[in-house]
Coordinates of N, CA and C in Angstrom, one line a residue:
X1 N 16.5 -28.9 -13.1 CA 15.3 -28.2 -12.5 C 15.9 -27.0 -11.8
X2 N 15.0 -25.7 -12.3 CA 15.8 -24.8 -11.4 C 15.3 -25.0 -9.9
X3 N 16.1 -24.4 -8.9 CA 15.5 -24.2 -7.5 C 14.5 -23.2 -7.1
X4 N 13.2 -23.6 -6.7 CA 12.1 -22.9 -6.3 C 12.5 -21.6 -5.9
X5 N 13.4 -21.9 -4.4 CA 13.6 -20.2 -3.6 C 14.7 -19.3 -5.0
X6 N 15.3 -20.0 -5.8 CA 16.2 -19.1 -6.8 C 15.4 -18.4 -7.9
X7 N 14.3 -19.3 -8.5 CA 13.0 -18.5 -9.0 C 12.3 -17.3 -8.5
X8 N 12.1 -17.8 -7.6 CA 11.3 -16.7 -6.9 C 12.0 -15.3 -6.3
X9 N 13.3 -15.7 -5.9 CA 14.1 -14.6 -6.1 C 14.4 -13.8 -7.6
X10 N 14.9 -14.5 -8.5 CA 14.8 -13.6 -10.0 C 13.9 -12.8 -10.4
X11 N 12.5 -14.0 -10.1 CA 10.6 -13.3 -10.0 C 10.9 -11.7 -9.5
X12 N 11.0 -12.1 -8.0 CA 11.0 -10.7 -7.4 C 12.1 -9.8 -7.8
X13 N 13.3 -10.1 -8.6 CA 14.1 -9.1 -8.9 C 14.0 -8.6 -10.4
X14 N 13.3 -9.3 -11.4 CA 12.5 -8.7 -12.5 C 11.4 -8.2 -12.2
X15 N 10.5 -8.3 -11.8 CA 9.2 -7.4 -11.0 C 9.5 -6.1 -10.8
X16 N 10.9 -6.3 -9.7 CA 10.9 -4.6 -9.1 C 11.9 -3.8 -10.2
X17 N 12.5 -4.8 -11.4 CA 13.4 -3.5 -12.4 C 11.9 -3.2 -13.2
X18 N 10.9 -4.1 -13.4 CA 9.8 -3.5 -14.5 C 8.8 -2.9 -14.1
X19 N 9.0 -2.5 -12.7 CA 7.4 -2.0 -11.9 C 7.1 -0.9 -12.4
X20 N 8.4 0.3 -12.2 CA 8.3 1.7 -12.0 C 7.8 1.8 -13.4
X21 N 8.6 1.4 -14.7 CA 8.7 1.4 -16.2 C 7.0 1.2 -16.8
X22 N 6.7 0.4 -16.3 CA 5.4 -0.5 -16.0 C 4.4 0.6 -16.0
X23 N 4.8 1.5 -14.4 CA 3.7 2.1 -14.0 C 3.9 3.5 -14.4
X24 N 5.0 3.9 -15.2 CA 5.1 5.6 -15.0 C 3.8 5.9 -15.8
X25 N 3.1 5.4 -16.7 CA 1.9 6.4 -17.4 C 1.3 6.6 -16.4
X26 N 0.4 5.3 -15.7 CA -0.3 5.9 -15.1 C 0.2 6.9 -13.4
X27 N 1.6 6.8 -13.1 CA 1.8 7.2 -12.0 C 1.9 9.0 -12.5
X28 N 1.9 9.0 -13.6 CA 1.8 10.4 -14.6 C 0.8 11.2 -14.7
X29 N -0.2 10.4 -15.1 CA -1.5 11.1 -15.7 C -2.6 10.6 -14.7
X30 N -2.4 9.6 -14.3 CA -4.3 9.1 -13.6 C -3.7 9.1 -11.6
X31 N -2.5 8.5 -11.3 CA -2.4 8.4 -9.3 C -1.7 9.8 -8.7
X32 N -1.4 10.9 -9.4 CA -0.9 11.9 -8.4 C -1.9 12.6 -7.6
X33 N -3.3 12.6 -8.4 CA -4.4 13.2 -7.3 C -4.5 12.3 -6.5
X34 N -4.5 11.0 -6.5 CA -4.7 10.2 -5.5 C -4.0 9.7 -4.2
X35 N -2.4 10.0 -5.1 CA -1.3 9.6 -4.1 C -1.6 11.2 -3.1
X36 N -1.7 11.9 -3.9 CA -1.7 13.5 -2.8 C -3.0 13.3 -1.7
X37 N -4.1 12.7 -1.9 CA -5.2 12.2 -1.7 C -4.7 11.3 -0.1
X38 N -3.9 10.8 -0.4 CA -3.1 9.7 0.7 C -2.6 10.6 1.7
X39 N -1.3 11.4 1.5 CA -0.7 12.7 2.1 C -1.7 13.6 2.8
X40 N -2.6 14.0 2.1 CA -2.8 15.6 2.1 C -3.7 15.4 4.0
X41 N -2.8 16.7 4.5 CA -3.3 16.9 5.7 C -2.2 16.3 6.8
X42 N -1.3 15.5 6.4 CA -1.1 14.8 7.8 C 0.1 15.9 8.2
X43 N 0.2 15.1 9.0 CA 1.0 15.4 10.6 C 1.5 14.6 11.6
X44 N 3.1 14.6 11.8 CA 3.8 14.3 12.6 C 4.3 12.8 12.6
X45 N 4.3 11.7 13.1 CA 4.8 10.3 12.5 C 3.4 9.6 12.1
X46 N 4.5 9.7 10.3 CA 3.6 8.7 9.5 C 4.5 7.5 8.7
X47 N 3.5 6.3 8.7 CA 3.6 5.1 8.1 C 3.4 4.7 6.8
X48 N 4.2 4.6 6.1 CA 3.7 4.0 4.7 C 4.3 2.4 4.6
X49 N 3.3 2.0 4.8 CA 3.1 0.5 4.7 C 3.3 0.0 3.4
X50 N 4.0 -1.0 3.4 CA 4.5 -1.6 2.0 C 5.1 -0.5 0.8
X51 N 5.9 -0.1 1.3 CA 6.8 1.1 0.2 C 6.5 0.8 -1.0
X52 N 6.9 -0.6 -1.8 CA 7.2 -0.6 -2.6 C 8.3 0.0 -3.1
X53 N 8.5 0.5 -4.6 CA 9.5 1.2 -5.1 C 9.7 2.7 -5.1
X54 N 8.9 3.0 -3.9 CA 8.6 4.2 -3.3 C 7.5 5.5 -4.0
X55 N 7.1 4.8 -4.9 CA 5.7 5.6 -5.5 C 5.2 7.2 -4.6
X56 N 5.1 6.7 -3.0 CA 4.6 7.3 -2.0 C 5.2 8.0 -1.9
X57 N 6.6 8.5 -1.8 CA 7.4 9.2 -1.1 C 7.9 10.5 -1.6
X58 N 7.9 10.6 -3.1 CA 7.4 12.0 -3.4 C 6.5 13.1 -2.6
X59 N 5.5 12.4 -2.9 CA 4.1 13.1 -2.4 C 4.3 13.3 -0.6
X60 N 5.2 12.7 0.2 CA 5.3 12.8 1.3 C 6.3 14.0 1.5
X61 N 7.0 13.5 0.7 CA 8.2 14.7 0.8 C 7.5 16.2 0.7
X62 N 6.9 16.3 -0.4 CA 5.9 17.5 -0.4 C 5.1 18.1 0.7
X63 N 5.0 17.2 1.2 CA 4.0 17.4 2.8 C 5.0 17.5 4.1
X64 N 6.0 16.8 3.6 CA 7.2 17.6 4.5 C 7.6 19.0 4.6
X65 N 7.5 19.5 3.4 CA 8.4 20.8 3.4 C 7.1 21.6 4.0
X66 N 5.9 21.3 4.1 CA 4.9 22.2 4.5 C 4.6 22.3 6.1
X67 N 5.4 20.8 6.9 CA 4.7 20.6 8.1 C 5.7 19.7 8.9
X68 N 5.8 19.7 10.4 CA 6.3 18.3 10.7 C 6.1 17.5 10.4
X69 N 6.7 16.4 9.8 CA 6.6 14.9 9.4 C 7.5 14.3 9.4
X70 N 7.4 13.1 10.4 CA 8.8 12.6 10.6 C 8.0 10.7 9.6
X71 N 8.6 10.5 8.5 CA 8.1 9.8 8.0 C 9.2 7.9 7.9
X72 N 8.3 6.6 8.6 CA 8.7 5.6 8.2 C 8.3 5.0 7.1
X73 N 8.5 3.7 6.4 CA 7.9 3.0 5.8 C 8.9 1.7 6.3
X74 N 8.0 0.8 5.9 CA 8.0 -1.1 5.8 C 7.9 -1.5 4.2
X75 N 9.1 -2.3 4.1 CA 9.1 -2.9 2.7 C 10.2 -4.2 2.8
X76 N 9.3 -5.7 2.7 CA 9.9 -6.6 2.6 C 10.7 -7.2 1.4
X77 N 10.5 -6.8 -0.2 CA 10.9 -7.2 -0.6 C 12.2 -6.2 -0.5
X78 N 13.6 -6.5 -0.8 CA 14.6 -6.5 -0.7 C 15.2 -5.3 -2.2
X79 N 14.6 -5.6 -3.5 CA 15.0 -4.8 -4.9 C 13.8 -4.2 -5.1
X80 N 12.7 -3.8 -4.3 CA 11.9 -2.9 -4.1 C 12.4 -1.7 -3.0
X81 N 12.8 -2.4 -2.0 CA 13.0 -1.4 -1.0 C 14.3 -0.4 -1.6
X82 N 15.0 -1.6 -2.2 CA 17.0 -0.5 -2.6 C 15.8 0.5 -3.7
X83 N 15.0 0.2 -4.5 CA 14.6 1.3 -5.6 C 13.8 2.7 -4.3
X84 N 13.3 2.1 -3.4 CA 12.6 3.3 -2.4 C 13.9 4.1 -1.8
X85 N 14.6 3.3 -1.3 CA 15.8 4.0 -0.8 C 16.4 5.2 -1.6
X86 N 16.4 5.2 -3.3 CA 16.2 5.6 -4.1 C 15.9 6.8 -4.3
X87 N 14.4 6.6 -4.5 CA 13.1 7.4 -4.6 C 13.7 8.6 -3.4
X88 N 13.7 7.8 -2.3 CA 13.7 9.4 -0.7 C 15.0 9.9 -1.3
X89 N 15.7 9.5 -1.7 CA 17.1 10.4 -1.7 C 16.4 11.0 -2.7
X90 N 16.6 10.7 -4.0 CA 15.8 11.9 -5.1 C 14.9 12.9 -5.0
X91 N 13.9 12.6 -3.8 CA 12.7 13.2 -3.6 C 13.4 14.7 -2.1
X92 N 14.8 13.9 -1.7 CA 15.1 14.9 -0.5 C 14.6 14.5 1.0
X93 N 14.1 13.5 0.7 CA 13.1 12.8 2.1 C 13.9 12.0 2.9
X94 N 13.9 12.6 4.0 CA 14.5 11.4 4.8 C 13.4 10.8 5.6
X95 N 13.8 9.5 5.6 CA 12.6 7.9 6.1 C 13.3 6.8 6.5
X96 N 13.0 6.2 7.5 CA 13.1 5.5 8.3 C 12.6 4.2 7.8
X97 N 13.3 3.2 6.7 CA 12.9 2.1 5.8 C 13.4 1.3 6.9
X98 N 12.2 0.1 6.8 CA 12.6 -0.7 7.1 C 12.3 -2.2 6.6
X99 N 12.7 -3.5 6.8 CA 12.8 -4.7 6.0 C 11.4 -5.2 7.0
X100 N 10.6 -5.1 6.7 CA 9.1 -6.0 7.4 C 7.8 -5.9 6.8
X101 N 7.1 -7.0 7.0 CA 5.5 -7.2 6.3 C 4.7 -6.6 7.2
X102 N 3.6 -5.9 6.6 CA 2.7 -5.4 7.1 C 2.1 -6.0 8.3
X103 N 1.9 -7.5 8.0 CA 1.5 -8.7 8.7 C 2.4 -8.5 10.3
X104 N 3.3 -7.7 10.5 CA 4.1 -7.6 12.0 C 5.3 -6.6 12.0
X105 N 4.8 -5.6 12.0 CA 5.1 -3.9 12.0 C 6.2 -4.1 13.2
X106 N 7.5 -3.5 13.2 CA 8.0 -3.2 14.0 C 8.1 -2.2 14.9
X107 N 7.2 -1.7 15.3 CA 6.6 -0.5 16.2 C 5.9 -0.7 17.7
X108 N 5.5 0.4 18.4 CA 5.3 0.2 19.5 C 3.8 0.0 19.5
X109 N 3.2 0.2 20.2 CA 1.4 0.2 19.8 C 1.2 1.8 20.0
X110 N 0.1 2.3 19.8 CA -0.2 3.7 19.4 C 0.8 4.5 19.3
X111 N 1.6 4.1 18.0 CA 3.0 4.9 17.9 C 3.1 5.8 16.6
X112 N 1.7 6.0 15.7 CA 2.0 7.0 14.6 C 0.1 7.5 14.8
X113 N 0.9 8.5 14.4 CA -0.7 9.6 14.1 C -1.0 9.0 12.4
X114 N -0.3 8.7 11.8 CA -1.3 8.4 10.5 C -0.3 7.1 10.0
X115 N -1.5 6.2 9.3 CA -0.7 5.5 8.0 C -1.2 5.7 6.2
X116 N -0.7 4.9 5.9 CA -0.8 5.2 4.3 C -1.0 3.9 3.9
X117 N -2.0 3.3 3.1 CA -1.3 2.0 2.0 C -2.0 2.2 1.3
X118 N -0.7 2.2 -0.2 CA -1.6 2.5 -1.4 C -1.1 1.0 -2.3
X119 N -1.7 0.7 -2.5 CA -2.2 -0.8 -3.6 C -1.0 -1.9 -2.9
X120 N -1.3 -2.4 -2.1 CA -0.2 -3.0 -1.2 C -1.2 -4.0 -0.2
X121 N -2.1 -3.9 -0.1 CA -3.1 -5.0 0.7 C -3.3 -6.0 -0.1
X122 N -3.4 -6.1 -1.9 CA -3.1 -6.9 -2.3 C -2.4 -7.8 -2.5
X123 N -1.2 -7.6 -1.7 CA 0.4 -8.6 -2.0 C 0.6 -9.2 -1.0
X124 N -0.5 -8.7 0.3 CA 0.2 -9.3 1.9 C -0.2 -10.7 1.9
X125 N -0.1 -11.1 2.6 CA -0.4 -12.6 2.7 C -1.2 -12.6 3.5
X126 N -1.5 -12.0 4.4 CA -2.9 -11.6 5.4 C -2.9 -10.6 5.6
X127 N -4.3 -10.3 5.0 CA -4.5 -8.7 5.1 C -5.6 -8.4 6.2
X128 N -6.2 -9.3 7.0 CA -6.9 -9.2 8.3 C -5.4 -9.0 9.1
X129 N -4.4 -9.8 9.1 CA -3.6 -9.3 10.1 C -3.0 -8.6 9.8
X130 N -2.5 -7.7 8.8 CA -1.9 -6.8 8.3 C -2.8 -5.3 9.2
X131 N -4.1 -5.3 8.7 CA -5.4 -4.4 9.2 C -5.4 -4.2 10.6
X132 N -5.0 -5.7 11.5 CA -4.9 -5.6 12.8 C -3.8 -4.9 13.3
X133 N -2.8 -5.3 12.4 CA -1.5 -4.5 13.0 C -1.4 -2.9 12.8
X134 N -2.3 -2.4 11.9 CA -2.3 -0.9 11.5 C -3.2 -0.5 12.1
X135 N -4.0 -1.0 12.8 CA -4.5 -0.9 14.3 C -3.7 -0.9 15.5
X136 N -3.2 -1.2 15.6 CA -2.6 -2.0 17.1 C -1.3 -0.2 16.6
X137 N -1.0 0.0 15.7 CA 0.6 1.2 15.5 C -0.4 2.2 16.1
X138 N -1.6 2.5 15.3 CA -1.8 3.9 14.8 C -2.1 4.1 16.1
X139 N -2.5 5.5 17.0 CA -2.9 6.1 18.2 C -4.3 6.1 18.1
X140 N -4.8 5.9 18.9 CA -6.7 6.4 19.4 C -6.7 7.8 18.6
X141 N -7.8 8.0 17.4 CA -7.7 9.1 16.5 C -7.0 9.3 15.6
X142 N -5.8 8.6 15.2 CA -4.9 8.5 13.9 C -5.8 8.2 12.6
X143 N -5.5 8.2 11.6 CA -5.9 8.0 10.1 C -5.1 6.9 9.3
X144 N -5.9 5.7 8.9 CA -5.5 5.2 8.1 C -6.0 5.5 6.8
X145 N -5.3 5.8 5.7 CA -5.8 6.2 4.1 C -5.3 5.1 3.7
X146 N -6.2 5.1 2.6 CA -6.0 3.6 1.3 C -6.1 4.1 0.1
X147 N -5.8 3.5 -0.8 CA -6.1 3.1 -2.3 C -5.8 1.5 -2.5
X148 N -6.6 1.2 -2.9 CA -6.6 0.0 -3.5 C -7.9 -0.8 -3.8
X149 N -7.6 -2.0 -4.5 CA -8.6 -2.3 -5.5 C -8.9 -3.5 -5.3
X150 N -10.3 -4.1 -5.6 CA -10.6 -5.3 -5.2 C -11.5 -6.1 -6.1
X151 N -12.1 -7.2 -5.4 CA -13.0 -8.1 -6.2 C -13.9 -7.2 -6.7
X152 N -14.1 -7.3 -8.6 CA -15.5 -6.9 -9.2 C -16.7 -7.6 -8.8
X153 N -17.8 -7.6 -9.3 CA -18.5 -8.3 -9.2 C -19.3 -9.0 -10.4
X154 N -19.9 -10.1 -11.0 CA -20.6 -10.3 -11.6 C -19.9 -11.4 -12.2
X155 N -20.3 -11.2 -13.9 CA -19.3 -11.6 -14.8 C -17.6 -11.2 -14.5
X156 N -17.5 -10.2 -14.2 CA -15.8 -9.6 -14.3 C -15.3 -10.7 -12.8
X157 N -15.6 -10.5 -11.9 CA -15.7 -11.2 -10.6 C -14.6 -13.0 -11.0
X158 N -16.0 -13.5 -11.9 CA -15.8 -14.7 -11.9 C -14.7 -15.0 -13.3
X159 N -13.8 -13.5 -13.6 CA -12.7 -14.2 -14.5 C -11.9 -13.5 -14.0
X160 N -11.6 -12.8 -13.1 CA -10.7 -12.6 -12.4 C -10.2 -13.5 -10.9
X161 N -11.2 -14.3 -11.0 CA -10.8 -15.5 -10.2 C -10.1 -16.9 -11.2
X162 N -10.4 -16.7 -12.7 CA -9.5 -17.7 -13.5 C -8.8 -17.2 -13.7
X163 N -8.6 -15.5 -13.7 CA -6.8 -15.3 -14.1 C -5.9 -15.6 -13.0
X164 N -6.6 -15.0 -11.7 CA -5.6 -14.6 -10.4 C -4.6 -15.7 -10.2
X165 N -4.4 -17.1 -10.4 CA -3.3 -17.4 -10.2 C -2.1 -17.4 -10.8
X166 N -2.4 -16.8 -12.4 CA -1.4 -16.2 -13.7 C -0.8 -14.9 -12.8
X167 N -2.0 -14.0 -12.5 CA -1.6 -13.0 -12.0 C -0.7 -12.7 -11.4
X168 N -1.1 -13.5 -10.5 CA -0.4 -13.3 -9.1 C 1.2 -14.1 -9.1
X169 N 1.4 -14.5 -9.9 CA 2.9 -14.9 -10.3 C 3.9 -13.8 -11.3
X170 N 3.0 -13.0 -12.1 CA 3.4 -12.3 -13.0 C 3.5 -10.9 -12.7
X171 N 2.7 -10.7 -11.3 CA 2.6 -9.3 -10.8 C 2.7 -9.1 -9.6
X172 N 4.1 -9.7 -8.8 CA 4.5 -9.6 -7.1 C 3.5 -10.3 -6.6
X173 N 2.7 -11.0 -6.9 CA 2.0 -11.8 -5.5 C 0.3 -11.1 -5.6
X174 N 0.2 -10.2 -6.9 CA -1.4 -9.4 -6.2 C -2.3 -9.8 -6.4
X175 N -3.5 -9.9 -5.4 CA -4.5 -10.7 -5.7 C -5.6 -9.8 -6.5
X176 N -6.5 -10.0 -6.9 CA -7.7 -9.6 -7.7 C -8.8 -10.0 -7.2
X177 N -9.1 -10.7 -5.9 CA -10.6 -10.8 -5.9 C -10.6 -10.8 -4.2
X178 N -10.2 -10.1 -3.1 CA -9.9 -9.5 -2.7 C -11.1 -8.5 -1.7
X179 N -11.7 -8.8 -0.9 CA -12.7 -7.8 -0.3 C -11.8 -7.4 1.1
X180 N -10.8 -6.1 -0.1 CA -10.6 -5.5 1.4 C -11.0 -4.0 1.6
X181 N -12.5 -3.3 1.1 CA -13.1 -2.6 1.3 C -13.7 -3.3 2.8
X182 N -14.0 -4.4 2.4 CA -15.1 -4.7 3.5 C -14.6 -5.3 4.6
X183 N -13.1 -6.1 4.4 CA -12.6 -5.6 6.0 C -12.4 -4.1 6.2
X184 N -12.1 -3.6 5.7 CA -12.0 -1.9 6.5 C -13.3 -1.5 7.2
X185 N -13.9 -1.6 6.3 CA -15.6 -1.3 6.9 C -15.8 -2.1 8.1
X186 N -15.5 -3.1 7.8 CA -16.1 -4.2 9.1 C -15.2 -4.5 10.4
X187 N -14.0 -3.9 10.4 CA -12.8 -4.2 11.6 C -13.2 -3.2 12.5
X188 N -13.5 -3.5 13.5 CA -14.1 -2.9 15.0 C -13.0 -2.1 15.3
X189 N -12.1 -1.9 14.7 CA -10.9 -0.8 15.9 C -11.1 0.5 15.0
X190 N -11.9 0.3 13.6 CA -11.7 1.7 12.8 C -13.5 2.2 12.8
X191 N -13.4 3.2 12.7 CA -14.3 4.2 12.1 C -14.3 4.7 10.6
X192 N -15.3 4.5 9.7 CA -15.3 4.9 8.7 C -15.6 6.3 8.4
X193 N -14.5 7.1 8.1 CA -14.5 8.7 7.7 C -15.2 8.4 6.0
X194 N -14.7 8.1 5.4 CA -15.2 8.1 4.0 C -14.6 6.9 3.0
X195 N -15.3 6.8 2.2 CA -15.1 5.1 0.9 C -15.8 5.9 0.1
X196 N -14.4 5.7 -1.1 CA -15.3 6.2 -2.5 C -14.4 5.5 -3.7
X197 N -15.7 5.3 -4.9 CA -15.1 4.2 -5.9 C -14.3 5.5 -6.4
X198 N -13.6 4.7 -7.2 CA -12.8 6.1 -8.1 C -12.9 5.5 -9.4
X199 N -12.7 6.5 -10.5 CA -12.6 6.0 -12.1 C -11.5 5.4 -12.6
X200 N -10.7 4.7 -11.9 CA -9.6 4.0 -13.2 C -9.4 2.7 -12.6
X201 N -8.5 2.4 -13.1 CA -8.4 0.9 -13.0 C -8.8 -0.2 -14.0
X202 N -7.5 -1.2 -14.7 CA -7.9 -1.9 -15.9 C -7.6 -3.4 -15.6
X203 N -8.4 -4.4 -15.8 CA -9.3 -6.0 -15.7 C -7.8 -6.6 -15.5
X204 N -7.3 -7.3 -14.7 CA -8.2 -7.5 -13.7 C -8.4 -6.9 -12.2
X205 N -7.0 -5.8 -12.8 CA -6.7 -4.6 -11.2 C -8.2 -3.9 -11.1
X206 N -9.1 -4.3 -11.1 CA -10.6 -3.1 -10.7 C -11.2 -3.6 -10.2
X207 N -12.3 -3.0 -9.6 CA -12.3 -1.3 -9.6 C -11.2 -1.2 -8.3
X208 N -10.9 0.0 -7.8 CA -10.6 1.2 -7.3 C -11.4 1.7 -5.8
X209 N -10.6 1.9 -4.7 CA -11.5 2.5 -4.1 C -10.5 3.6 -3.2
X210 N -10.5 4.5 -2.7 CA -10.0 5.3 -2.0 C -11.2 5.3 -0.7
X211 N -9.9 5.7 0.8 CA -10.8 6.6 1.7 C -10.0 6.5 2.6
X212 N -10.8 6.9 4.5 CA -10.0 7.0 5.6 C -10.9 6.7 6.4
X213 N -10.2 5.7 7.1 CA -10.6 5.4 8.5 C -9.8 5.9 9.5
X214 N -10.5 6.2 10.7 CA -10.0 6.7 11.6 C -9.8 5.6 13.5
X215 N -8.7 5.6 13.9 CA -8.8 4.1 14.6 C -9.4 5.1 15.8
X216 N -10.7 4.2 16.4 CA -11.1 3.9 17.8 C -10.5 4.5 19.0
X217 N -11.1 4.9 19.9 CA -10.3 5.0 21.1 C -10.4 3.7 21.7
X218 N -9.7 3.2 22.3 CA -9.9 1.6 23.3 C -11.3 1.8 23.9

């Protein structure tokens, strides 16, 4: 019998050689307006929550050369984070990576003017406390931006709750049915700037939503 923790390590270290491979079409043709969508406007220390294989960091880099940005990210898995580490050197970016789950940020409280997560609320293991903690970083008036994708509804709904435990073995941990529009909307420390569906996204990753909240003054 193999050993559970040695599985799950292989899991995660096939995952992150087939992600990028996986995702270049669409990170090609359908997420650069979106990742830019993420970026566009900020200023001065920003967060990208769950790196990943560094998808994000392009598009930050760009926003560097235009503006101060002193940019971190959090990324727990281990052969995700070495491919981000990667990505910034390629991209010219320097970033402040570090090994932690969204779920307990190693930061101070009101310690960045903006965060970022783009399809990464799906993989946390609590995304109410993940949400609390990107509360608790950002400053009174900072920006949190999203992308990411959640429970359909209807028919699609109720077979994305029979795939999601295939899924979620076969694709880092992501869930598919998922209402994390409606914690954002509903978590008292943020203000809703804007929520909008977007057009892509294929069964059982859909739909899609982009937007920004803006956190609270105390």
């Amino acid at each position: 019998m193999v050993d559970p923790a040695v599985s799950e390590t292989l899991g995660h270290r096939l995952f992150a050689a087939v992600y990028d491979p996986v995702m270049a079409l669409p990170e090609r043709l359908v997420l650069p307006s979106h990742r830019r969508y993420l970026v566009e406007g900020l200023s001065g220390r920003v967060l990208d929550v769950g790196a990943g294989t560094g998808a994000n960091l392009p598009y930050l880099a760009e926003r560097a050369r235009e503006t101060t940005l002193s940019v971190h990210a959090v990324e727990p898995d281990p052969y995700m984070r070495r491919r981000a580490r990667a990505a910034a050197r390629e991209a010219g970016l320097s970033v402040d990576l570090r090994d932690a789950g969204a779920e307990s940020l190693p930061y101070e409280d009101d310690s960045f003017d903006a965060a970022i997560a783009g399809m990464v609320l799906c993989t946390v293991r609590d995304p109410a406390a993940s949400l609390d903690e990107l509360a608790r970083v950002l400053r009174p008036g900072g920006e949190l931006r999203f992308l990411e994708h959640v429970e359909a509804s209807g028919l699609a709904a109720r077979l994305q709750a029979l795939v999601e435990p295939v899924w979620k073995r076969a694709a880092g941990g992501c869930h598919v049915t998922r209402d994390t529009v409606g914690l954002f909307v509903d978590h008292e420390a943020f203000e809703v700037r804007e929520v909008e569906r977007v057009g892509f996204g294929v069964f059982p990753a859909a739909p899609f939503f982009r937007g920004t909240l803006v956190r609270r003054a105390d």
